[in-house]
């Protein structure tokens, strides 16, 4: 499906990102790329905030704090910039392989929908639930995972081990049964974007000093990072590091392009051993661009397959990232399992993993252990920014380390990571672009190479000011009698007009439609804020951007975010 696109100037942030990524990418053939605001979405979406409102980003980001709220950074525009770079690079690879591809288009709205893919799937699954946001009067920080201390520090903790979780809280005097009540919401916050911890856990942290919590984390094996108020990135790594295979190695013979291929990577094979979001999303992008993706899972399958809600017996969130991939089960703790992976990699063009630091070497599956013509990609959490023994490389700790936890919220709110998986999504996209850059280089030189990217290197792509932003009352969505409205930038530029409107009526006394009419009469624009992703999936305005519910799984998914010409 290739819907007509409205032409528009490329958003400044998206332009900056795509230009930076393409400078970092050796393309075999230059391909024209265009970024629109709305793309195939049938709405007037003139800026980043309008996209965040209409596509559900405000809703998911605001779930943990009581109602829809904008991200204070141009996140969707950055995602669109990476998508444009991917499309242009992939089209260049396709042209080098004999396809007649000259142009690629994407949009900020398509970037937002791709970023929301797992939340959209969960909301539209048969067992899914996406309740509307609570009223603003109910807003609180109870849904965040951020902890405070008696001496005023704020921190994020991380562990994937329930015994380490219990030990951490035991050292703070919390009984095991009570700590156990917090484990499931803590682990599922990646999928739900909320973390309703028992109040007793938060109180236990607030009664201890930062030193006490650091000691508890150290002795229990829990990772802990304190949240600063500086939004600037602590480090500025390149999006990825590409290390070509040595010149003396055997040159690669790229997989032939099938004669009926229409997508740029058709005929190429990717083998991935990944989990959670970052790695699977990188493979998902390469599959949407035409590659065959073979997924290596442990015996019995990836545990994420059973994360609710289920659709046709499999997690809707898992399917959103892994549909269409072929699965091979292998026990990497055994010689036979590792041999099976080497055998698969010997037939592949790309090997992709997001294992913990050092695991590839211990398994004998590092880049030097596999064939030299391969593109070998490692998607990590911190790269080399925190030394050889970094904390767990997960989304929320990466937001803290990169300064994004301070940048996503305005100055009048305490800094805290968004519980939407911002860096996991962006990290997966950056990893995929690094793979495309390596494949483009291989078309030119015949040599494979190694690609290293990280959540932190992805977060560094998001521009942010030197100091946290200050919002006016009109930066937050307007709560109406039946929903919320995002007011366009002219509302902030015309405070007198806004005051006159609000002198005439209380905001919640009028419906969204009535407010839209009054604002239009005053020459002001507004965008309805989507607070129900299940409804969004059936909105006629999105029919060219979101596929109808799958007849087997029952849940919706965004279409591939590129249109090639």
PDB file of C-alpha atoms in Angstrom, residues 350-468:
ATOM      1  CA  UNK A 350      23.853 -10.457   9.461  1.00  0.00           C
ATOM      2  CA  UNK A 351      24.206 -11.802  12.998  1.00  0.00           C
ATOM      3  CA  UNK A 352      22.535  -9.622  15.638  1.00  0.00           C
ATOM      4  CA  UNK A 353      22.411  -9.893  19.430  1.00  0.00           C
ATOM      5  CA  UNK A 354      21.882  -7.742  22.516  1.00  0.00           C
ATOM      6  CA  UNK A 355      23.532 -10.019  25.075  1.00  0.00           C
ATOM      7  CA  UNK A 356      25.115  -8.683  28.243  1.00  0.00           C
ATOM      8  CA  UNK A 357      28.734  -7.456  27.963  1.00  0.00           C
ATOM      9  CA  UNK A 358      31.211 -10.325  27.718  1.00  0.00           C
ATOM     10  CA  UNK A 359      28.613 -13.039  27.004  1.00  0.00           C
ATOM     11  CA  UNK A 360      29.488 -13.373  23.309  1.00  0.00           C
ATOM     12  CA  UNK A 361      33.130 -14.052  24.154  1.00  0.00           C
ATOM     13  CA  UNK A 362      32.252 -16.603  26.828  1.00  0.00           C
ATOM     14  CA  UNK A 363      30.014 -18.428  24.356  1.00  0.00           C
ATOM     15  CA  UNK A 364      32.607 -18.368  21.581  1.00  0.00           C
ATOM     16  CA  UNK A 365      30.160 -16.408  19.438  1.00  0.00           C
ATOM     17  CA  UNK A 366      31.967 -13.073  19.178  1.00  0.00           C
ATOM     18  CA  UNK A 367      32.661 -11.397  15.851  1.00  0.00           C
ATOM     19  CA  UNK A 368      36.070 -13.060  15.415  1.00  0.00           C
ATOM     20  CA  UNK A 369      34.495 -16.478  16.024  1.00  0.00           C
ATOM     21  CA  UNK A 370      32.144 -16.253  13.016  1.00  0.00           C
ATOM     22  CA  UNK A 371      32.820 -15.941   9.309  1.00  0.00           C
ATOM     23  CA  UNK A 372      34.564 -12.697   8.251  1.00  0.00           C
ATOM     24  CA  UNK A 373      32.074 -11.810   5.494  1.00  0.00           C
ATOM     25  CA  UNK A 374      29.319 -11.427   8.094  1.00  0.00           C
ATOM     26  CA  UNK A 375      27.887  -8.146   9.368  1.00  0.00           C
ATOM     27  CA  UNK A 376      28.045  -8.709  13.145  1.00  0.00           C
ATOM     28  CA  UNK A 377      25.931  -6.347  15.264  1.00  0.00           C
ATOM     29  CA  UNK A 378      25.884  -5.917  19.038  1.00  0.00           C
ATOM     30  CA  UNK A 379      23.171  -3.706  20.536  1.00  0.00           C
ATOM     31  CA  UNK A 380      24.199  -2.881  24.118  1.00  0.00           C
ATOM     32  CA  UNK A 381      22.945  -0.667  26.910  1.00  0.00           C
ATOM     33  CA  UNK A 382      25.917   1.573  27.668  1.00  0.00           C
ATOM     34  CA  UNK A 383      28.579   0.610  25.130  1.00  0.00           C
ATOM     35  CA  UNK A 384      31.921   1.565  26.651  1.00  0.00           C
ATOM     36  CA  UNK A 385      30.694   4.723  28.425  1.00  0.00           C
ATOM     37  CA  UNK A 386      30.629   3.139  31.910  1.00  0.00           C
ATOM     38  CA  UNK A 387      33.669   0.864  31.773  1.00  0.00           C
ATOM     39  CA  UNK A 388      33.910  -2.913  31.679  1.00  0.00           C
ATOM     40  CA  UNK A 389      31.304  -3.579  34.408  1.00  0.00           C
ATOM     41  CA  UNK A 390      28.383  -1.253  33.661  1.00  0.00           C
ATOM     42  CA  UNK A 391      24.961  -1.416  35.343  1.00  0.00           C
ATOM     43  CA  UNK A 392      22.235  -3.421  33.661  1.00  0.00           C
ATOM     44  CA  UNK A 393      21.831  -1.957  30.195  1.00  0.00           C
ATOM     45  CA  UNK A 394      18.094  -1.276  30.251  1.00  0.00           C
ATOM     46  CA  UNK A 395      15.955   1.585  29.017  1.00  0.00           C
ATOM     47  CA  UNK A 396      15.355   3.557  32.206  1.00  0.00           C
ATOM     48  CA  UNK A 397      18.962   3.473  33.413  1.00  0.00           C
ATOM     49  CA  UNK A 398      20.022   4.612  29.937  1.00  0.00           C
ATOM     50  CA  UNK A 399      17.564   7.534  30.191  1.00  0.00           C
ATOM     51  CA  UNK A 400      19.174   8.484  33.514  1.00  0.00           C
ATOM     52  CA  UNK A 401      22.771   8.189  32.324  1.00  0.00           C
ATOM     53  CA  UNK A 402      22.123  10.130  29.112  1.00  0.00           C
ATOM     54  CA  UNK A 403      20.302  13.033  30.804  1.00  0.00           C
ATOM     55  CA  UNK A 404      17.075  12.127  29.020  1.00  0.00           C
ATOM     56  CA  UNK A 405      15.310  11.534  32.353  1.00  0.00           C
ATOM     57  CA  UNK A 406      15.724  15.263  33.065  1.00  0.00           C
ATOM     58  CA  UNK A 407      15.029  16.377  29.494  1.00  0.00           C
ATOM     59  CA  UNK A 408      11.654  14.650  29.016  1.00  0.00           C
ATOM     60  CA  UNK A 409       9.969  16.628  31.831  1.00  0.00           C
ATOM     61  CA  UNK A 410       9.685  20.395  32.402  1.00  0.00           C
ATOM     62  CA  UNK A 411      11.624  22.249  35.084  1.00  0.00           C
ATOM     63  CA  UNK A 412       8.694  22.421  37.519  1.00  0.00           C
ATOM     64  CA  UNK A 413       8.552  18.599  37.771  1.00  0.00           C
ATOM     65  CA  UNK A 414      11.141  16.316  39.399  1.00  0.00           C
ATOM     66  CA  UNK A 415      13.317  14.605  36.784  1.00  0.00           C
ATOM     67  CA  UNK A 416      12.329  10.991  36.112  1.00  0.00           C
ATOM     68  CA  UNK A 417      12.514   8.638  33.139  1.00  0.00           C
ATOM     69  CA  UNK A 418       9.489   8.182  30.943  1.00  0.00           C
ATOM     70  CA  UNK A 419       8.102   4.689  31.469  1.00  0.00           C
ATOM     71  CA  UNK A 420       7.469   4.507  27.745  1.00  0.00           C
ATOM     72  CA  UNK A 421      10.433   2.595  26.293  1.00  0.00           C
ATOM     73  CA  UNK A 422      12.017   5.592  24.580  1.00  0.00           C
ATOM     74  CA  UNK A 423      15.622   4.437  24.337  1.00  0.00           C
ATOM     75  CA  UNK A 424      14.764   0.786  23.699  1.00  0.00           C
ATOM     76  CA  UNK A 425      12.828   1.809  20.586  1.00  0.00           C
ATOM     77  CA  UNK A 426      15.345   4.374  19.416  1.00  0.00           C
ATOM     78  CA  UNK A 427      18.225   2.014  20.259  1.00  0.00           C
ATOM     79  CA  UNK A 428      16.716  -0.727  18.110  1.00  0.00           C
ATOM     80  CA  UNK A 429      16.283   1.701  15.222  1.00  0.00           C
ATOM     81  CA  UNK A 430      19.853   2.980  15.519  1.00  0.00           C
ATOM     82  CA  UNK A 431      21.172  -0.586  15.629  1.00  0.00           C
ATOM     83  CA  UNK A 432      19.249  -1.397  12.438  1.00  0.00           C
ATOM     84  CA  UNK A 433      20.687   1.695  10.743  1.00  0.00           C
ATOM     85  CA  UNK A 434      24.190   0.603  11.768  1.00  0.00           C
ATOM     86  CA  UNK A 435      23.528  -2.787  10.147  1.00  0.00           C
ATOM     87  CA  UNK A 436      22.322  -1.056   6.981  1.00  0.00           C
ATOM     88  CA  UNK A 437      25.458   1.094   6.966  1.00  0.00           C
ATOM     89  CA  UNK A 438      27.594  -2.054   7.204  1.00  0.00           C
ATOM     90  CA  UNK A 439      25.630  -3.768   4.423  1.00  0.00           C
ATOM     91  CA  UNK A 440      26.046  -0.668   2.258  1.00  0.00           C
ATOM     92  CA  UNK A 441      29.795  -0.745   2.886  1.00  0.00           C
ATOM     93  CA  UNK A 442      29.855  -4.458   2.047  1.00  0.00           C
ATOM     94  CA  UNK A 443      28.216  -3.770  -1.309  1.00  0.00           C
ATOM     95  CA  UNK A 444      31.075  -1.385  -2.051  1.00  0.00           C
ATOM     96  CA  UNK A 445      34.061  -3.265  -0.600  1.00  0.00           C
ATOM     97  CA  UNK A 446      32.971  -6.896  -0.368  1.00  0.00           C
ATOM     98  CA  UNK A 447      34.034  -6.973   3.296  1.00  0.00           C
ATOM     99  CA  UNK A 448      31.890  -7.624   6.322  1.00  0.00           C
ATOM    100  CA  UNK A 449      32.295  -5.780   9.592  1.00  0.00           C
ATOM    101  CA  UNK A 450      31.247  -5.298  13.182  1.00  0.00           C
ATOM    102  CA  UNK A 451      28.605  -2.771  14.313  1.00  0.00           C
ATOM    103  CA  UNK A 452      28.465  -1.619  17.956  1.00  0.00           C
ATOM    104  CA  UNK A 453      25.566   0.568  19.108  1.00  0.00           C
ATOM    105  CA  UNK A 454      23.905   1.251  22.447  1.00  0.00           C
ATOM    106  CA  UNK A 455      20.887   2.745  24.151  1.00  0.00           C
ATOM    107  CA  UNK A 456      23.075   5.653  25.252  1.00  0.00           C
ATOM    108  CA  UNK A 457      24.333   6.315  21.714  1.00  0.00           C
ATOM    109  CA  UNK A 458      20.713   6.394  20.552  1.00  0.00           C
ATOM    110  CA  UNK A 459      19.626   8.736  23.372  1.00  0.00           C
ATOM    111  CA  UNK A 460      22.397  11.160  22.400  1.00  0.00           C
ATOM    112  CA  UNK A 461      20.610  11.727  19.065  1.00  0.00           C
ATOM    113  CA  UNK A 462      17.745  13.501  20.830  1.00  0.00           C
ATOM    114  CA  UNK A 463      18.472  17.255  20.946  1.00  0.00           C
ATOM    115  CA  UNK A 464      17.761  19.041  24.196  1.00  0.00           C
ATOM    116  CA  UNK A 465      18.487  22.492  25.641  1.00  0.00           C
ATOM    117  CA  UNK A 466      21.286  23.285  28.063  1.00  0.00           C
ATOM    118  CA  UNK A 467      18.721  23.728  30.848  1.00  0.00           C
ATOM    119  CA  UNK A 468      15.382  22.066  31.537  1.00  0.00           C
TER     120      UNK A 468
END
